[in-house]
Short mmCIF file of C-alpha atoms in Angstrom, two decimals:
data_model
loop_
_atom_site.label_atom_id
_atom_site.label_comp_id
_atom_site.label_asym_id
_atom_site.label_seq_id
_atom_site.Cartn_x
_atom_site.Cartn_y
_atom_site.Cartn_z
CA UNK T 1 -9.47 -4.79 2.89
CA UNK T 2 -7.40 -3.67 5.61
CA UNK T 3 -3.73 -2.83 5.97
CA UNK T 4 -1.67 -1.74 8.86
CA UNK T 5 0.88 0.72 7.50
CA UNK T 6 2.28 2.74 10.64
CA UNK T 7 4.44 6.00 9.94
CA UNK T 8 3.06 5.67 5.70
CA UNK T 9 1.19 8.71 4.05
CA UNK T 10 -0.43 7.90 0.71
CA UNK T 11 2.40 9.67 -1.22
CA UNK T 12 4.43 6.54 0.18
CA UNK T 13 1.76 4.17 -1.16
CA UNK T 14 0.96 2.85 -4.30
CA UNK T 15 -1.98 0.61 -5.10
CA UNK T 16 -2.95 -0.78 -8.93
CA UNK T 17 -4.46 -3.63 -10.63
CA UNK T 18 -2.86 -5.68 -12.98
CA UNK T 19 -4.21 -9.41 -14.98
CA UNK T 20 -6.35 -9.42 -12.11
CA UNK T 21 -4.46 -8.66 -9.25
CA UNK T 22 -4.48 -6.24 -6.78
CA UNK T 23 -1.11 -4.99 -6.44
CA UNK T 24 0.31 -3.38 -3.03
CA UNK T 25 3.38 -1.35 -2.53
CA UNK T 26 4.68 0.82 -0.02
CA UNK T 27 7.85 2.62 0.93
CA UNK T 28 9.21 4.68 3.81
CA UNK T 29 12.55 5.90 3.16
CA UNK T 30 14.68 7.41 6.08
CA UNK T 31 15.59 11.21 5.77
CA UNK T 32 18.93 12.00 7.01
CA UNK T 33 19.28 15.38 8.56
CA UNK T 34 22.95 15.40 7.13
CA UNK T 35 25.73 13.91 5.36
CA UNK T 36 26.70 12.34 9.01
CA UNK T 37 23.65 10.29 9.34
CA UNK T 38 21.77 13.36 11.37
CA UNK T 39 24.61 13.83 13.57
CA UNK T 40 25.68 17.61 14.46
CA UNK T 41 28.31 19.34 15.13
CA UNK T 42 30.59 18.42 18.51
CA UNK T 43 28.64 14.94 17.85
CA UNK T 44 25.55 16.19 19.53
CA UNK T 45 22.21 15.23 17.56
CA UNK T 46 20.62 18.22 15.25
CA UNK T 47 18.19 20.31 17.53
CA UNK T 48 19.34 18.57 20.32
CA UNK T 49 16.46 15.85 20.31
CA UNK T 50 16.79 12.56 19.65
CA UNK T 51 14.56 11.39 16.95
CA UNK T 52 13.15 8.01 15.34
CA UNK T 53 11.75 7.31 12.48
CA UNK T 54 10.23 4.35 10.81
CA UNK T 55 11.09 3.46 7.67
CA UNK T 56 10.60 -0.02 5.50
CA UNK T 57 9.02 -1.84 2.45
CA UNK T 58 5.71 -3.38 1.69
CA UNK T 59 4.71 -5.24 -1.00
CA UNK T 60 1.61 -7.55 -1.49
CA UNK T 61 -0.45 -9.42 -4.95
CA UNK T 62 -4.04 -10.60 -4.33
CA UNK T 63 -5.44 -12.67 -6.63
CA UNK T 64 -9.09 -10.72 -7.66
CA UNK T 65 -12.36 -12.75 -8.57
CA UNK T 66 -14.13 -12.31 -11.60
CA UNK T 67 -17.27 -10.25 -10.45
CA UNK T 68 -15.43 -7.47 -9.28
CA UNK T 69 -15.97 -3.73 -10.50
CA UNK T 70 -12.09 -3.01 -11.62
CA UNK T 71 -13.48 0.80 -12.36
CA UNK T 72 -14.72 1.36 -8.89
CA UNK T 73 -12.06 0.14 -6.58
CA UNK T 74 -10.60 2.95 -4.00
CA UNK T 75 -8.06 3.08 -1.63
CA UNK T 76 -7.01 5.82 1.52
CA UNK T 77 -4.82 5.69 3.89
CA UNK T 78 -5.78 6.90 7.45
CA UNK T 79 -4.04 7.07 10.56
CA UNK T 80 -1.56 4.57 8.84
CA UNK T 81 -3.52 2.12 8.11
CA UNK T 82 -4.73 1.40 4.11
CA UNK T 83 -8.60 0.44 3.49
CA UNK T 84 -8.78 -0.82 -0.22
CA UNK T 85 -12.78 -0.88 -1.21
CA UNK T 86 -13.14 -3.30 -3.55
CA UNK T 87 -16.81 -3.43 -5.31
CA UNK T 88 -17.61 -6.38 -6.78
CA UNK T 89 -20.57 -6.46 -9.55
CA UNK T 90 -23.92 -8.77 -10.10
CA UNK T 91 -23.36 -12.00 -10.09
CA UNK T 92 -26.12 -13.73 -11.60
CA UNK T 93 -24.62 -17.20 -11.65
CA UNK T 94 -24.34 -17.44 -15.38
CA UNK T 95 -24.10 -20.77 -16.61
CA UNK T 96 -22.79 -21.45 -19.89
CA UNK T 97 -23.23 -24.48 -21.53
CA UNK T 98 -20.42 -26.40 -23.77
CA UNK T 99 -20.75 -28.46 -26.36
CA UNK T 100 -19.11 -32.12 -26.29
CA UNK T 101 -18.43 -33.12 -29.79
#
């Protein structure tokens, strides 16, 4: 899986499984330079530069099948985007038969 996260590092991402579902979260928060809202002082911008930032929210569930390998699943974010490998296991078509009373 595959997703685009621009401006996210993986300390801003958190990725777990729970009753089956993959669970997605992320979080950019934006860092003022000051009390101001990063403006200096004679109302000229800190270092002179003007600067932007992303910042947002993510959050995502994905319902899982039943072969997958819960153990084995990885995620890492690159370049801002998050690649979740998710293994699944044999599945040897196991058919269980019920009884009709």
């Amino acid at each position: 899986m595959r997703f685009d996260m621009p401006g996210m590092t993986r300390d801003d991402v958190k990725v777990w499984v729970e009753d089956k579902m993959l669970v997605v979260k992320a979080e950019k928060k934006l860092n003022k330079k000051n009390a101001n809202g990063g403006i200096g002082r004679g109302g000229e911008y800190e270092d002179d530069e003007w600067s932007a930032k992303s910042y947002g929210k993510y959050s995502s569930r994905i319902a899982l099948p039943e072969n997958v390998v819960f153990e084995k699943i990885t995620a890492e974010v690159k370049d801002g985007v998050l690649y979740i490998n998710i293994p699944k296991g044999d599945n040897n078509g196991r058919v269980l038969d019920i009884n009709v009373e």
